[in-house]
Amino acid sequence: MINVSGFPLCAKRLQFQRAKLNDDGMTHYWAAVAVATDLDDEKLTKFGGFDFNDMSEDNGQKLLGRLELFIKAGLANRKAKSGAGDMTAAETSIRAFLGSNGVKVSKLNGIEDYWRAARILWGDLVQESPKVRDVYTLVFQLNRIPKKQRPKTARANVSKLPQEWRAKP
């Protein structure tokens, strides 16, 4: 079993992907590959410092470190603004959560708005961290809210959303 606790943002992405870190074939290199699959190749190239040709354990740890910096820099939150085909699975999930609970997601402009809408709809059940505000953390927190409680709490708070964010009933 590999330990990725030194790379908390990468670890969250792997957790969201349900990567099996205790699998015999899982190495730091393959964990880095799994993290990188959701990220924009063009932005990774611009950021630089990634050599996926070297499959060694040392390089795997270096890759995880670079990916951690890349995510921390906020460059990984959105692949592109052009449409749903470019969204990560986590962003699609967030948009579905919000849309099914009365939010007009087409009016939201990225992760900051997703967090704000979630905080309005679910209040203290969604805890923001000033350090980590990515889609993976938000999906994780929304999944922790009991299924039956999600719509009930959201319906009670939907009127608190800005008017332009509210879906028409």
Coordinates of C-alpha atoms in Angstrom, one line a residue:
M1 CA 0.0 0.0 0.0
I2 CA 1.4 3.4 -0.9
N3 CA 1.1 6.4 1.3
V4 CA 0.0 9.7 -0.4
S5 CA -0.8 11.6 2.8
G6 CA 2.1 14.0 2.0
F7 CA 0.0 15.1 -1.0
P8 CA -3.4 16.0 0.5
L9 CA -4.9 17.5 -2.6
C10 CA -3.8 14.6 -4.8
A11 CA -5.1 12.2 -2.1
K12 CA -8.5 13.8 -2.2
R13 CA -8.7 13.4 -6.0
L14 CA -7.6 9.7 -5.7
Q15 CA -10.3 9.2 -3.0
F16 CA -12.9 10.8 -5.2
Q17 CA -11.8 8.4 -8.0
R18 CA -11.9 5.5 -5.6
A19 CA -8.4 4.6 -6.5
K20 CA -7.2 1.4 -4.7
L21 CA -4.0 2.5 -3.0
N22 CA -3.6 -0.9 -1.4
D23 CA -3.5 -2.7 -4.8
D24 CA -0.2 -4.4 -5.5
G25 CA 0.2 -2.7 -8.8
M26 CA -0.4 0.8 -7.4
T27 CA 2.7 2.9 -7.2
H28 CA 3.3 6.6 -6.7
Y29 CA 3.8 6.9 -10.4
W30 CA 0.4 5.3 -11.2
A31 CA -1.2 7.5 -8.5
A32 CA 0.2 10.5 -10.3
V33 CA -1.1 9.3 -13.6
A34 CA -4.6 8.8 -12.0
V35 CA -4.5 12.4 -10.6
A36 CA -3.3 13.8 -13.9
T37 CA -6.1 12.2 -16.0
D38 CA -8.7 14.7 -14.8
L39 CA -6.4 17.7 -15.5
D40 CA -6.0 19.8 -18.6
D41 CA -2.9 18.7 -20.5
E42 CA -2.3 22.1 -22.0
K43 CA -2.3 23.8 -18.5
L44 CA 0.0 21.0 -17.2
T45 CA 2.4 21.6 -20.0
K46 CA 2.4 25.3 -19.4
F47 CA 3.0 24.7 -15.7
G48 CA 5.9 22.4 -16.6
G49 CA 8.0 20.0 -14.6
F50 CA 6.2 16.8 -15.5
D51 CA 8.0 13.7 -16.9
F52 CA 5.6 10.8 -17.3
N53 CA 8.2 8.8 -19.3
D54 CA 10.1 7.9 -16.2
M55 CA 8.0 5.3 -14.4
S56 CA 10.3 5.0 -11.3
E57 CA 9.0 5.4 -7.8
D58 CA 11.2 8.5 -7.2
N59 CA 9.7 10.1 -10.3
G60 CA 6.2 9.2 -9.1
Q61 CA 6.8 11.1 -5.9
K62 CA 8.2 14.0 -7.8
L63 CA 5.2 14.0 -10.1
L64 CA 2.8 13.9 -7.1
G65 CA 4.7 16.9 -5.6
R66 CA 4.4 18.9 -8.9
L67 CA 0.7 17.9 -9.2
E68 CA 0.1 19.1 -5.6
L69 CA 1.7 22.5 -6.5
F70 CA -0.3 22.7 -9.7
I71 CA -3.6 22.0 -7.9
K72 CA -2.7 24.4 -5.1
A73 CA -2.0 27.1 -7.6
G74 CA -5.7 26.8 -8.6
L75 CA -5.0 25.8 -12.2
A76 CA -6.8 22.5 -12.0
N77 CA -10.3 23.6 -10.9
R78 CA -11.6 23.9 -14.4
K79 CA -10.5 22.3 -17.6
A80 CA -12.2 24.9 -19.8
K81 CA -15.3 27.2 -19.8
S82 CA -16.5 26.0 -23.2
G83 CA -19.0 23.4 -22.1
A84 CA -20.0 20.2 -20.3
G85 CA -17.7 18.1 -22.5
D86 CA -14.7 19.7 -20.9
M87 CA -15.8 19.3 -17.3
T88 CA -14.4 16.8 -14.8
A89 CA -16.6 14.2 -13.3
A90 CA -16.5 16.1 -10.0
E91 CA -17.7 19.3 -11.6
T92 CA -20.5 17.5 -13.4
S93 CA -21.5 16.0 -10.1
I94 CA -21.6 19.4 -8.4
R95 CA -23.6 20.9 -11.1
A96 CA -26.1 18.0 -10.9
F97 CA -26.3 18.4 -7.1
L98 CA -27.0 22.1 -7.4
G99 CA -29.3 21.9 -10.4
S100 CA -31.5 19.3 -8.8
N101 CA -31.9 21.5 -5.7
G102 CA -33.2 24.6 -7.4
V103 CA -30.1 26.3 -8.7
K104 CA -29.8 27.6 -12.3
V105 CA -26.2 26.3 -12.8
S106 CA -25.8 28.1 -16.1
K107 CA -25.6 31.3 -14.1
L108 CA -22.7 30.1 -11.9
N109 CA -19.2 31.1 -12.8
G110 CA -16.9 28.4 -11.5
I111 CA -15.9 26.9 -8.2
E112 CA -16.3 30.1 -6.1
D113 CA -20.0 30.3 -7.1
Y114 CA -20.5 26.5 -6.6
W115 CA -19.1 26.9 -3.0
R116 CA -21.3 29.9 -2.4
A117 CA -24.5 28.2 -3.6
A118 CA -23.7 25.1 -1.6
R119 CA -23.1 27.2 1.6
I120 CA -26.4 29.0 1.0
L121 CA -28.4 25.8 0.4
W122 CA -26.9 23.5 3.0
G123 CA -25.5 26.0 5.5
D124 CA -23.2 24.6 8.2
L125 CA -23.3 21.1 6.6
V126 CA -20.8 22.5 4.1
Q127 CA -17.6 23.7 5.7
E128 CA -15.4 25.9 3.7
S129 CA -11.7 25.7 4.2
P130 CA -9.7 28.8 3.2
K131 CA -6.9 26.4 2.0
V132 CA -8.8 23.9 0.0
R133 CA -11.7 25.0 -2.2
D134 CA -11.9 22.6 -5.1
V135 CA -14.7 20.6 -6.6
Y136 CA -13.5 17.3 -5.1
T137 CA -13.7 18.6 -1.5
L138 CA -17.2 20.0 -2.2
V139 CA -18.4 16.7 -3.8
F140 CA -17.1 14.9 -0.7
Q141 CA -18.9 17.2 1.7
L142 CA -22.2 17.0 -0.2
N143 CA -22.0 13.3 -0.3
R144 CA -21.6 13.2 3.5
I145 CA -25.0 14.9 3.9
P146 CA -27.7 12.2 4.3
K147 CA -29.6 11.7 1.1
K148 CA -33.0 12.5 2.6
Q149 CA -31.7 15.6 4.3
R150 CA -30.2 17.2 1.2
P151 CA -33.4 18.2 -0.7
K152 CA -35.2 19.1 2.5
T153 CA -32.5 21.5 3.7
A154 CA -32.0 22.9 0.1
R155 CA -35.8 23.6 -0.3
A156 CA -35.8 25.5 3.0
N157 CA -32.9 27.7 1.8
V158 CA -33.4 28.1 -1.9
S159 CA -35.1 31.5 -1.4
K160 CA -31.8 32.8 0.1
L161 CA -30.1 32.3 -3.3
P162 CA -29.6 35.4 -5.4
Q163 CA -32.6 35.8 -7.7
E164 CA -30.6 35.2 -10.9
W165 CA -29.3 31.8 -9.6
R166 CA -32.8 30.4 -8.8
A167 CA -34.3 28.0 -11.2
K168 CA -38.0 28.7 -12.0
P169 CA -40.3 26.3 -10.2

